[in-house]
Short mmCIF file of C-alpha atoms in Angstrom, two decimals:
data_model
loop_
_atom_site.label_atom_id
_atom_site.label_comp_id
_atom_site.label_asym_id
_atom_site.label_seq_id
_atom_site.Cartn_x
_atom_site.Cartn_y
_atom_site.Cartn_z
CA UNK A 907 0.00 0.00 0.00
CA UNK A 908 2.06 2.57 -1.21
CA UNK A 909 -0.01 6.19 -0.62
CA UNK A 910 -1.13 8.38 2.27
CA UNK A 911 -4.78 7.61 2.29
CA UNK A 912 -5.71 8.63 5.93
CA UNK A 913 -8.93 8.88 5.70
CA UNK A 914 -9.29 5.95 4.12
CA UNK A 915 -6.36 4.12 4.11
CA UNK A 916 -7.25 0.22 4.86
CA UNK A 917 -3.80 -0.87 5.01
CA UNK A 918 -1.84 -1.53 5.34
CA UNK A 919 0.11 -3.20 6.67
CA UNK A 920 2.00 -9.23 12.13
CA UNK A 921 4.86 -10.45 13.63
CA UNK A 922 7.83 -7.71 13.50
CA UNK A 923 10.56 -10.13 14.63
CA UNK A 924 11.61 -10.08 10.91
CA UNK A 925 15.43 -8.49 10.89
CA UNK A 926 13.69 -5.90 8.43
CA UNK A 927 11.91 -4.84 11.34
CA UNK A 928 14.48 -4.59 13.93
CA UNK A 929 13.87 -2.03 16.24
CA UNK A 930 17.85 -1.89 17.58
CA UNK A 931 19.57 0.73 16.30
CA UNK A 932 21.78 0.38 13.43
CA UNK A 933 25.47 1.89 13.83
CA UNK A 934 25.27 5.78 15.15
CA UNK A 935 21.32 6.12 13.96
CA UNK A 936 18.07 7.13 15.77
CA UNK A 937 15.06 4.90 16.05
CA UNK A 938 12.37 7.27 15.77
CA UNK A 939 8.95 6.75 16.98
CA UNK A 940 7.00 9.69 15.83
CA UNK A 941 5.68 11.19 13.02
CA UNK A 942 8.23 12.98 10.19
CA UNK A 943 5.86 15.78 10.67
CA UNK A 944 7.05 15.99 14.48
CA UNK A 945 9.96 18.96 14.59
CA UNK A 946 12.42 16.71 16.92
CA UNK A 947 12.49 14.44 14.01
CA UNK A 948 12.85 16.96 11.13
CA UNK A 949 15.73 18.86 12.82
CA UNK A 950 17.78 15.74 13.57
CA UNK A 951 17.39 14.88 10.14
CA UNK A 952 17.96 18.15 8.92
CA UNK A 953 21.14 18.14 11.28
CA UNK A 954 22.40 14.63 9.66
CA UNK A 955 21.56 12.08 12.88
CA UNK A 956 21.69 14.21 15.76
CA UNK A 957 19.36 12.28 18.35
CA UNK A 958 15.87 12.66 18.12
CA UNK A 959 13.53 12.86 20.93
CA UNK A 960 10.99 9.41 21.24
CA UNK A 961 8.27 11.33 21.18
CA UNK A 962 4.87 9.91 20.71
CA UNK A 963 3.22 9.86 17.27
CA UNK A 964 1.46 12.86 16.17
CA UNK A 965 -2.08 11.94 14.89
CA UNK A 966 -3.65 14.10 12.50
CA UNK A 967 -6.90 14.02 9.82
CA UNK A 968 -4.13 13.52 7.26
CA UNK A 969 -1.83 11.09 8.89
CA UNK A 970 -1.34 7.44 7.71
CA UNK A 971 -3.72 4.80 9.74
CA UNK A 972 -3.84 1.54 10.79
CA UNK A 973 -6.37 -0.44 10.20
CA UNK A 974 -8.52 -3.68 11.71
CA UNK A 975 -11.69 -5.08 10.18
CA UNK A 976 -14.64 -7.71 10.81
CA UNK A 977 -12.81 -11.09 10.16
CA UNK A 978 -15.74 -13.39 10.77
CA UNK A 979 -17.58 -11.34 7.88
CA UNK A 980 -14.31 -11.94 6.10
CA UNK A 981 -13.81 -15.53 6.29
CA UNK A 982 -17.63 -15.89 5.05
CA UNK A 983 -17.19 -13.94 1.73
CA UNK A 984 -14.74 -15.91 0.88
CA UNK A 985 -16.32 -19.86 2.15
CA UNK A 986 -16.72 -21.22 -1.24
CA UNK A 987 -19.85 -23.43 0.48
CA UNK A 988 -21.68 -19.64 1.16
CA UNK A 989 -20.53 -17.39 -1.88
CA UNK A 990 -20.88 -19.16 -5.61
CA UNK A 991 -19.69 -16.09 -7.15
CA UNK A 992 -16.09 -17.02 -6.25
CA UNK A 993 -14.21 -17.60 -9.25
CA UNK A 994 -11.59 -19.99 -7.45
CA UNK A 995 -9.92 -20.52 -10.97
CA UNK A 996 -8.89 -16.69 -11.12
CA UNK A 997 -7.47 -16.48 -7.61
CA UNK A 998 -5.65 -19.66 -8.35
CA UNK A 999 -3.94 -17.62 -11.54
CA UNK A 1000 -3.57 -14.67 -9.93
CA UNK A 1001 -2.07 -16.97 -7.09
CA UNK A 1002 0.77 -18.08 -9.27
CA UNK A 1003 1.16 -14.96 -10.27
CA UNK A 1004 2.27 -13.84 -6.55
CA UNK A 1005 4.02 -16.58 -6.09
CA UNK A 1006 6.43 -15.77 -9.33
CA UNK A 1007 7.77 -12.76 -7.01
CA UNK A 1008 9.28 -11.18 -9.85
CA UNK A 1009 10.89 -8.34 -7.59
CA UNK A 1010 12.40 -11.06 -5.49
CA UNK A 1011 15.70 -9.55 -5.89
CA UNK A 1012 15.02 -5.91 -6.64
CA UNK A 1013 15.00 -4.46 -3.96
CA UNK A 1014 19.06 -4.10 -3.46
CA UNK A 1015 20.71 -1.43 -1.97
CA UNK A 1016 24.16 -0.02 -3.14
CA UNK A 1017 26.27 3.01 -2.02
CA UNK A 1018 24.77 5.27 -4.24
CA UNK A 1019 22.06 5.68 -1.60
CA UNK A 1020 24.10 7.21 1.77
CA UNK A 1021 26.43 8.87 -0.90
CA UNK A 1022 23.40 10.89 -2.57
CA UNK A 1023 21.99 11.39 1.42
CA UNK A 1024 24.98 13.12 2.55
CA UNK A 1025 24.50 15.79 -0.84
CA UNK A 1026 20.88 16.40 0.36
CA UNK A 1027 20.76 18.98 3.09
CA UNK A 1028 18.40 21.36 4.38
CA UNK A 1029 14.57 22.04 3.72
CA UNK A 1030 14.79 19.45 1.26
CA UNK A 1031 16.60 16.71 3.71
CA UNK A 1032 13.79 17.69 6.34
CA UNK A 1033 10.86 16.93 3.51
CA UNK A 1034 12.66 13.72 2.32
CA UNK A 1035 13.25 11.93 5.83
CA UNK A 1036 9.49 13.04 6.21
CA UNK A 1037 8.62 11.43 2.35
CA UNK A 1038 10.41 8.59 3.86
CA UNK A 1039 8.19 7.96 7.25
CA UNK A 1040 4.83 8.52 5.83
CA UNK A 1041 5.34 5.83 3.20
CA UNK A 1042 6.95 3.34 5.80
CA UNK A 1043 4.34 3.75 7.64
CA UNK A 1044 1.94 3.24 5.31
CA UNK A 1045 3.61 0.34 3.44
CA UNK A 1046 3.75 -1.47 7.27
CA UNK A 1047 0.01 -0.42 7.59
CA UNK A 1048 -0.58 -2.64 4.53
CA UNK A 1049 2.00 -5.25 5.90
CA UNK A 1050 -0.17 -5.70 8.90
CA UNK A 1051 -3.80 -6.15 7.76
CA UNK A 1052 -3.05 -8.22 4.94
CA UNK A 1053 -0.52 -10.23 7.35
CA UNK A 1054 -3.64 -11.10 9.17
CA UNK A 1055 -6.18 -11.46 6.87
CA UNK A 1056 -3.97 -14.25 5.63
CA UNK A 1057 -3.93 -15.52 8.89
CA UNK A 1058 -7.54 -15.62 9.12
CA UNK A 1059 -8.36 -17.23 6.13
CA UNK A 1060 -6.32 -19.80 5.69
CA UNK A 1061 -8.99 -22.58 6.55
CA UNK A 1062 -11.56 -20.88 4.88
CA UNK A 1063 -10.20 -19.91 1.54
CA UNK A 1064 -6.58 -21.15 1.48
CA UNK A 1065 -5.73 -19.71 -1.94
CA UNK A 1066 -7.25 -16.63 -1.06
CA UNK A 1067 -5.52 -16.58 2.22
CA UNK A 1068 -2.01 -17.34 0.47
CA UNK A 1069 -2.74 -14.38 -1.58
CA UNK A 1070 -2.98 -12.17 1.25
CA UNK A 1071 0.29 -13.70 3.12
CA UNK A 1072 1.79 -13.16 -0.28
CA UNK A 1073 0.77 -9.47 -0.53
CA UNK A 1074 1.91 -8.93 2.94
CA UNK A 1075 5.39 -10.20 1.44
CA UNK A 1076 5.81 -7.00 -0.68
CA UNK A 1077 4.81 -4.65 1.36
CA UNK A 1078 7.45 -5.90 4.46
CA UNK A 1079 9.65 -5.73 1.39
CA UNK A 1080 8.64 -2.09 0.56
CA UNK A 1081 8.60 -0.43 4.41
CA UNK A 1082 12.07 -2.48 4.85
CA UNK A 1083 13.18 -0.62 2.13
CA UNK A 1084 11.63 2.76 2.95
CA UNK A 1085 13.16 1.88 6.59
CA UNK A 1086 16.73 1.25 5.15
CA UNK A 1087 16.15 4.63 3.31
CA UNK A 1088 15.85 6.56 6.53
CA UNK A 1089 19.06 4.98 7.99
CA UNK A 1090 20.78 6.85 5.21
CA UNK A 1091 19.74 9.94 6.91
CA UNK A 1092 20.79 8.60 10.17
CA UNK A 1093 17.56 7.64 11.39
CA UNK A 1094 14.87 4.59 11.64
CA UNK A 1095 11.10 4.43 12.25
CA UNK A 1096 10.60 1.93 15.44
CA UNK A 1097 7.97 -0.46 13.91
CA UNK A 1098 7.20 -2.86 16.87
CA UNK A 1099 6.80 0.31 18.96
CA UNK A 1100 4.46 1.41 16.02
CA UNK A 1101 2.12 -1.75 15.82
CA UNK A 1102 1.56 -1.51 19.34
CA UNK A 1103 1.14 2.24 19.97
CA UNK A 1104 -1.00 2.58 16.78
CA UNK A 1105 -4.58 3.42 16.89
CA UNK A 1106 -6.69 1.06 14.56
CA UNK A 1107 -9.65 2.20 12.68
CA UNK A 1108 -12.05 -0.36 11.99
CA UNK A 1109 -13.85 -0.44 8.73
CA UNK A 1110 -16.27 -3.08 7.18
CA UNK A 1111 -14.85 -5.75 4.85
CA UNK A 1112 -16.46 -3.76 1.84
CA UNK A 1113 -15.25 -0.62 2.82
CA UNK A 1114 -11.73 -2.40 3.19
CA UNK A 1115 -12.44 -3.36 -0.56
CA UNK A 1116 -13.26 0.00 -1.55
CA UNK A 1117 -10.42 1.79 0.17
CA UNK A 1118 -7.70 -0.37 -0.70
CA UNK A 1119 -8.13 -0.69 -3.98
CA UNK A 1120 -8.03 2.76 -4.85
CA UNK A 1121 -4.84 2.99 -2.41
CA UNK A 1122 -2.73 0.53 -4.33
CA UNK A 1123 -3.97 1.72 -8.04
CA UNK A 1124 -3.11 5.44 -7.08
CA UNK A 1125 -0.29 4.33 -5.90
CA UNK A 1126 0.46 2.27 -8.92
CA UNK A 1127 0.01 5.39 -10.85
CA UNK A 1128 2.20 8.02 -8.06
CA UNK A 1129 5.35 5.47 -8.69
CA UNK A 1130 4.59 5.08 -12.70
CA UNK A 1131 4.77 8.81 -13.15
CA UNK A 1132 7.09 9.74 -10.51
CA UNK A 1133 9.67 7.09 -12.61
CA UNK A 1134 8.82 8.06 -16.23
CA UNK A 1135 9.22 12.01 -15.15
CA UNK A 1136 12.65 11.29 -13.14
CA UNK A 1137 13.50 8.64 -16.59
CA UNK A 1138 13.49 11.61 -18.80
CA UNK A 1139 15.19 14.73 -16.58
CA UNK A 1140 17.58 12.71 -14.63
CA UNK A 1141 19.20 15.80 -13.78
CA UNK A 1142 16.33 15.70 -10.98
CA UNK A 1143 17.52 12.57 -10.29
CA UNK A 1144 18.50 13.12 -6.30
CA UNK A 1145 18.16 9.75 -4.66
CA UNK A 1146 18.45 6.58 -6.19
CA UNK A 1147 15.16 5.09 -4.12
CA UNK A 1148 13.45 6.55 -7.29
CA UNK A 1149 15.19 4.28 -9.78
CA UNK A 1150 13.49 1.62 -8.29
CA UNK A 1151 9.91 2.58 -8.61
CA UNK A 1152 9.04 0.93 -12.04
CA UNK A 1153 8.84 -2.96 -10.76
CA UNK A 1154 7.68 -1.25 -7.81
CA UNK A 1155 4.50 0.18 -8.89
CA UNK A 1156 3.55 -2.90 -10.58
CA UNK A 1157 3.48 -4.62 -6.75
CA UNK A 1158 1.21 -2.06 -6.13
CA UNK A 1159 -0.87 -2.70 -9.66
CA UNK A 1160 -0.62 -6.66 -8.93
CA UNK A 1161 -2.00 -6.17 -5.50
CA UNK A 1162 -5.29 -3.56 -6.99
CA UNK A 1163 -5.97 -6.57 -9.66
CA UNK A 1164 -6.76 -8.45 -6.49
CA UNK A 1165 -8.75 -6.04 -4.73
CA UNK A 1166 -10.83 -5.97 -8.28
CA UNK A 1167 -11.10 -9.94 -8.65
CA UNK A 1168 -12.32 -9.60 -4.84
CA UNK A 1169 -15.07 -6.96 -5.54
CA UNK A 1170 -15.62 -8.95 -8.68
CA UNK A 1171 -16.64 -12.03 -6.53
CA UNK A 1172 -18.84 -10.04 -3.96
CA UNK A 1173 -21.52 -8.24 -6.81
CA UNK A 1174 -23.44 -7.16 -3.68
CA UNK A 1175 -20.59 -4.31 -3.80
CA UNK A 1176 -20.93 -3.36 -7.11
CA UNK A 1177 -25.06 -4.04 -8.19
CA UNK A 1178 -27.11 -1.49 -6.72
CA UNK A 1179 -27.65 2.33 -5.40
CA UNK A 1180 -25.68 2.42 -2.42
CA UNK A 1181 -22.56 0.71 -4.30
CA UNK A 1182 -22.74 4.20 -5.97
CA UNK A 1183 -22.97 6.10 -3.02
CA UNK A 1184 -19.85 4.38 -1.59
CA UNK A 1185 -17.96 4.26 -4.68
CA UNK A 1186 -17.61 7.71 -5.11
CA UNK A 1187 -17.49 8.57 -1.12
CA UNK A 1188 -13.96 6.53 -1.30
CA UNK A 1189 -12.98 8.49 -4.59
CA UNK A 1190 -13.17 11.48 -3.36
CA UNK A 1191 -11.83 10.54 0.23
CA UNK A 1192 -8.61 9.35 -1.66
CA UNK A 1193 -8.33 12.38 -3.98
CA UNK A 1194 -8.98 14.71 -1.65
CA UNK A 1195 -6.25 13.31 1.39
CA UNK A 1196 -3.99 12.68 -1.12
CA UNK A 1197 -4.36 16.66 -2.56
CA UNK A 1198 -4.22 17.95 0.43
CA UNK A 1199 -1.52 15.96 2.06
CA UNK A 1200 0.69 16.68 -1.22
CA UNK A 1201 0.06 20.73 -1.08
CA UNK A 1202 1.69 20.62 2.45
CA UNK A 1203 5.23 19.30 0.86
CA UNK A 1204 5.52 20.78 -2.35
CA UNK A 1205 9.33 21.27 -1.82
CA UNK A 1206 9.27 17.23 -1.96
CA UNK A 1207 7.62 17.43 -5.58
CA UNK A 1208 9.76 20.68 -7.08
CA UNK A 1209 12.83 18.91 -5.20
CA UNK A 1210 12.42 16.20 -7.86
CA UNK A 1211 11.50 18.54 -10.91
CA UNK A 1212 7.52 18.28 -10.30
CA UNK A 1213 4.76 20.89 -10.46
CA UNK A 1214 2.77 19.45 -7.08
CA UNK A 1215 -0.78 20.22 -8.10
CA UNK A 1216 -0.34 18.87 -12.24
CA UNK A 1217 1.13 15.70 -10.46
CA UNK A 1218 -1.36 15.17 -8.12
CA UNK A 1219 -4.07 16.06 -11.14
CA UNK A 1220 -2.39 13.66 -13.35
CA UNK A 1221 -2.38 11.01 -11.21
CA UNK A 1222 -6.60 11.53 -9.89
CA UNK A 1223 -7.37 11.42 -13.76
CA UNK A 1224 -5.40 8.02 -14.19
CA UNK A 1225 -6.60 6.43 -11.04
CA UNK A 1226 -10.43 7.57 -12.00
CA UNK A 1227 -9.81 6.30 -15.30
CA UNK A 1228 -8.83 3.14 -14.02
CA UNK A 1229 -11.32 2.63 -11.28
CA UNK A 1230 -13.84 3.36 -13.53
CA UNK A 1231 -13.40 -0.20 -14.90
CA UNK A 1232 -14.86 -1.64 -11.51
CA UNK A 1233 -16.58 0.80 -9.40
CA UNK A 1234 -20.08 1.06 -10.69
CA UNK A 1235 -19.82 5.16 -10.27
CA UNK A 1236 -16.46 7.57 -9.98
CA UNK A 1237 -16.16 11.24 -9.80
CA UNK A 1238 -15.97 13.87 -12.81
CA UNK A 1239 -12.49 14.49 -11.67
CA UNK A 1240 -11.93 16.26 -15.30
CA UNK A 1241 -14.59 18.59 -14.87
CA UNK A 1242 -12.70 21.85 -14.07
CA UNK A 1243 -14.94 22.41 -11.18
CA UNK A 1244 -13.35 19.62 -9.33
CA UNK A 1245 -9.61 21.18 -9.54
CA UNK A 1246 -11.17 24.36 -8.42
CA UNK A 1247 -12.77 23.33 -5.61
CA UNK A 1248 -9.90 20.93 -4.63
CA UNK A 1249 -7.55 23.79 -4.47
CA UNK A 1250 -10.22 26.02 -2.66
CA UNK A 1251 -9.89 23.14 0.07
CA UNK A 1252 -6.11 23.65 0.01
CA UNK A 1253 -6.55 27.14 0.93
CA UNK A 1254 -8.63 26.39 3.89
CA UNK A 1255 -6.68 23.71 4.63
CA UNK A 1256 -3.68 26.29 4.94
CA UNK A 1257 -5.88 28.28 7.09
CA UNK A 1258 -6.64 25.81 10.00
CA UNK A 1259 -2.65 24.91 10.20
CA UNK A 1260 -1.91 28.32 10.68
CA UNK A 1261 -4.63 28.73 13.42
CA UNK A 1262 -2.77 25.41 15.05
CA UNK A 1263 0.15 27.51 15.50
CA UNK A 1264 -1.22 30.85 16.89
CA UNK A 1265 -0.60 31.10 20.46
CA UNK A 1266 -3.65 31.59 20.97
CA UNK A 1267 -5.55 29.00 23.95
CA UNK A 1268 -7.17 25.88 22.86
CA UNK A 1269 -10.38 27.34 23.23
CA UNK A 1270 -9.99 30.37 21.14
CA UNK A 1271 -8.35 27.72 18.41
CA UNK A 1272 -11.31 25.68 18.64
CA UNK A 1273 -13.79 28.98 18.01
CA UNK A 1274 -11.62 29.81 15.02
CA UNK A 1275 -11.30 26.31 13.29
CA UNK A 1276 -15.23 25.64 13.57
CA UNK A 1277 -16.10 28.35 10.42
CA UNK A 1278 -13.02 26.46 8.60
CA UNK A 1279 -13.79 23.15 9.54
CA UNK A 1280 -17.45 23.92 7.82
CA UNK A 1281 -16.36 25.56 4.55
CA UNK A 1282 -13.74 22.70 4.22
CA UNK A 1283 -17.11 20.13 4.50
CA UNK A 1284 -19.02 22.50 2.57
CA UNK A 1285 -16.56 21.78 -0.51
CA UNK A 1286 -16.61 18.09 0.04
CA UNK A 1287 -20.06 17.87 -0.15
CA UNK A 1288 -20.15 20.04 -3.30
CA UNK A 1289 -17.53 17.70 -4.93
CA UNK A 1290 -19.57 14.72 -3.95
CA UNK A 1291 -23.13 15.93 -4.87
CA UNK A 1292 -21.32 16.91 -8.57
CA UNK A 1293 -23.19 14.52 -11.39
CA UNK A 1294 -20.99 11.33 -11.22
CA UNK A 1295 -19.54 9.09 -14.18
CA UNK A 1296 -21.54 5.80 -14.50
CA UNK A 1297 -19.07 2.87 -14.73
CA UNK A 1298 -17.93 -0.41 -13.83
CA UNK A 1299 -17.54 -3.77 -15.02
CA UNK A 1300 -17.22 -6.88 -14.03
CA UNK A 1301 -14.42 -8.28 -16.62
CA UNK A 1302 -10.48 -6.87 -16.70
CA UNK A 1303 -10.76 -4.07 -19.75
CA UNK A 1304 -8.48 -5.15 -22.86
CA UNK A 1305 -7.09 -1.70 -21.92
CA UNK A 1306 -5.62 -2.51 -18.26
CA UNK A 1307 -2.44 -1.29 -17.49
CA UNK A 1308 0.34 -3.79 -18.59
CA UNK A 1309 2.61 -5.33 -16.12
CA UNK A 1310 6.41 -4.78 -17.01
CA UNK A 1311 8.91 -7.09 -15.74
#
């Protein structure tokens, strides 16, 4: 689960006894326990591995979740004696498929990666360690739900269930990655202290369908265009982690072909007026966390040659485009409405951080935020009530994005 869906983000991501998810501290590094958007963090990074405070993690609307759902419900979907529409034959394929591991040995670290560290100093080192955290943390969100679910199923649906324990695979592999990436800047995120500490937000099986899906397809299509961009001006080319993003992504589009097959076998999601409703309340939850989130760091995206808002626009279109395939109803995200009001949210968005910083007491902050916490849901609910796109299918389009190996 590669993005920052927080308020949606099913993932990701159960056992961290794994050496990628040793909490000891590696050579002269910090083991961090807080959120990159903590300032005890940034300035130790910023500093090169000074030692950062353990502070506890700092929660926010916008910050990457953990999440827990209703297994029982689970582990009936998928009993092949209860649900007909299971197409065992295309879970079996797709199992195979996982089982190929074609990034088996990709993910291998060289000296480029502490050498180009040590050139990156400043804002820019602050916003990277931060780039860093939030997609560990997300990746082990993923890690840990799917980790279970493939727990839970395994007498139930046991190709299903291998799926799942496959899935988990890749994205250990990805925050182990994103975890070695922070050691470069002297620092680690404590993930045992994480999957204890952790709040977990429980949504419904279908809702963990929903969610997760569009998580791993945008994120398919953030690491697609992130590569191609940083492919042709590799003068922007400032860390090597971005060289690995093409067999990357196509974890991430592997894992949403899943998600799909799933929704595909549980038509209940898909058939009727309230598969609508929640289609496009998940849409726009992702867009609009994923928007917002972005417009906090754009020194990340112009760090790496990127205009933040045609990015993020570029990559809502694609993801829309693709979920359209398989949601029964997605957002006119091309309508120019939708841009304008997404970057009317950004503004009040801007707003309500800067009233978190007055000095003002906690009750005054609260009076101020409630007028900007309104007009921020006043926008949502504009975007949401905007005529929709009917879609959806329930067969792969010929034009699918194409794996490449």
């Amino acid at each position: 689960m590669a993005t920052e869906m927080a308020l949606v983000k099913p993932i990701s991501k159960f056992s961290t006894s794994s050496p990628i998810f040793s909490n000891s501290r590696y050579g002269k590094f910090t083991t961090v326990r807080m959120s990159s958007t903590s300032q005890s963090t940034a300035k130790a990074a910023a500093k090169g591995g000074k030692k950062a405070a353990k502070t506890a993690i700092k929660e926010t609307l916008l910050t990457p979740r953990f999440y827990t759902t209703d297994f029982d419900e689970m582990e009936a979907l998928f009993n092949t004696e209860i649900n007909k529409n299971l197409n065992q034959s295309e879970f079996e394929a797709l199992l195979q498929e996982f089982k190929t591991d074609y990034n088996q040995t990709h993910f291998v670290r060289n000296k480029e990666f502490k050498e180009a560290a040590d050139k990156i100093d400043g804002p820019l080192r602050q916003i990277f360690v931060e780039f860093l955290e939030r997609s560990c943390t997300a990746e082990f969100s993923g890690f840990l739900l799917y980790k279970e679910l493939g727990r839970r199923l395994k007498k139930t649906n046991p190709v299903v269930a291998e799926i799942f324990s496959l899935m988990s695979r890749d994205e250990a592999r990805h925050a182990g990655f994103l975890n070695k990436g922070l050691s470069d800047f002297n620092l680690a995120l404590d993930l045992g202290f994480l999957t204890k500490a952790r709040k977990y937000t429980f949504f419904k099986p279908k809702f963990i369908f929903y969610a997760t899906y569009l998580s791993e397809k945008i994120g398919y299509w953030r690491y697609i265009t992130i590569y191609r961009h940083l492919k042709e001006n590799p003068e922007y080319q400032c860390y090597p982690i971005f060289k690995y993003f093409e067999n990357w992504c196509q974890d991430e589009n592997r894992h949403g072909d899943f998600f799909s097959a799933l929704l595909k076998a549980q038509p209940q999601f898909l058939n009727d007026w309230k598969a609508k409703l929640w289609s496009r309340f998940f849409c726009l939850s992702v867009y609009v966390t994923m928007y917002l989130n972005d417009c906090q760091r754009t020194a990340f995206y112009e760090g790496i040659g990127l205009n933040t808002k045609e990015f993020d626009m570029h990559v809502i279109i694609e993801t829309n485009r693709t979920t359209a395939r398989i949601f029964p109803a997605v957002l006119d995200v091309e309508n120019p409405e939708f841009k304008r009001r997404l970057d009317k949210m950004v503004e009040i968005n801007e707003q309500l951080l800067a009233v978190g910083e007055t000095s003002d007491i906690p009750l005054v902050k609260n009076l101020k935020r409630i007028p900007l916490i309104a007009a921020l849901a006043s926008e949502l609910l504009a975007m949401y009530l905007m005529p929709p796109i009917e879609s959806g299918s329930v067969d792969f389009a010929e034009f699918e994005p194409q794996l490449v190996y």
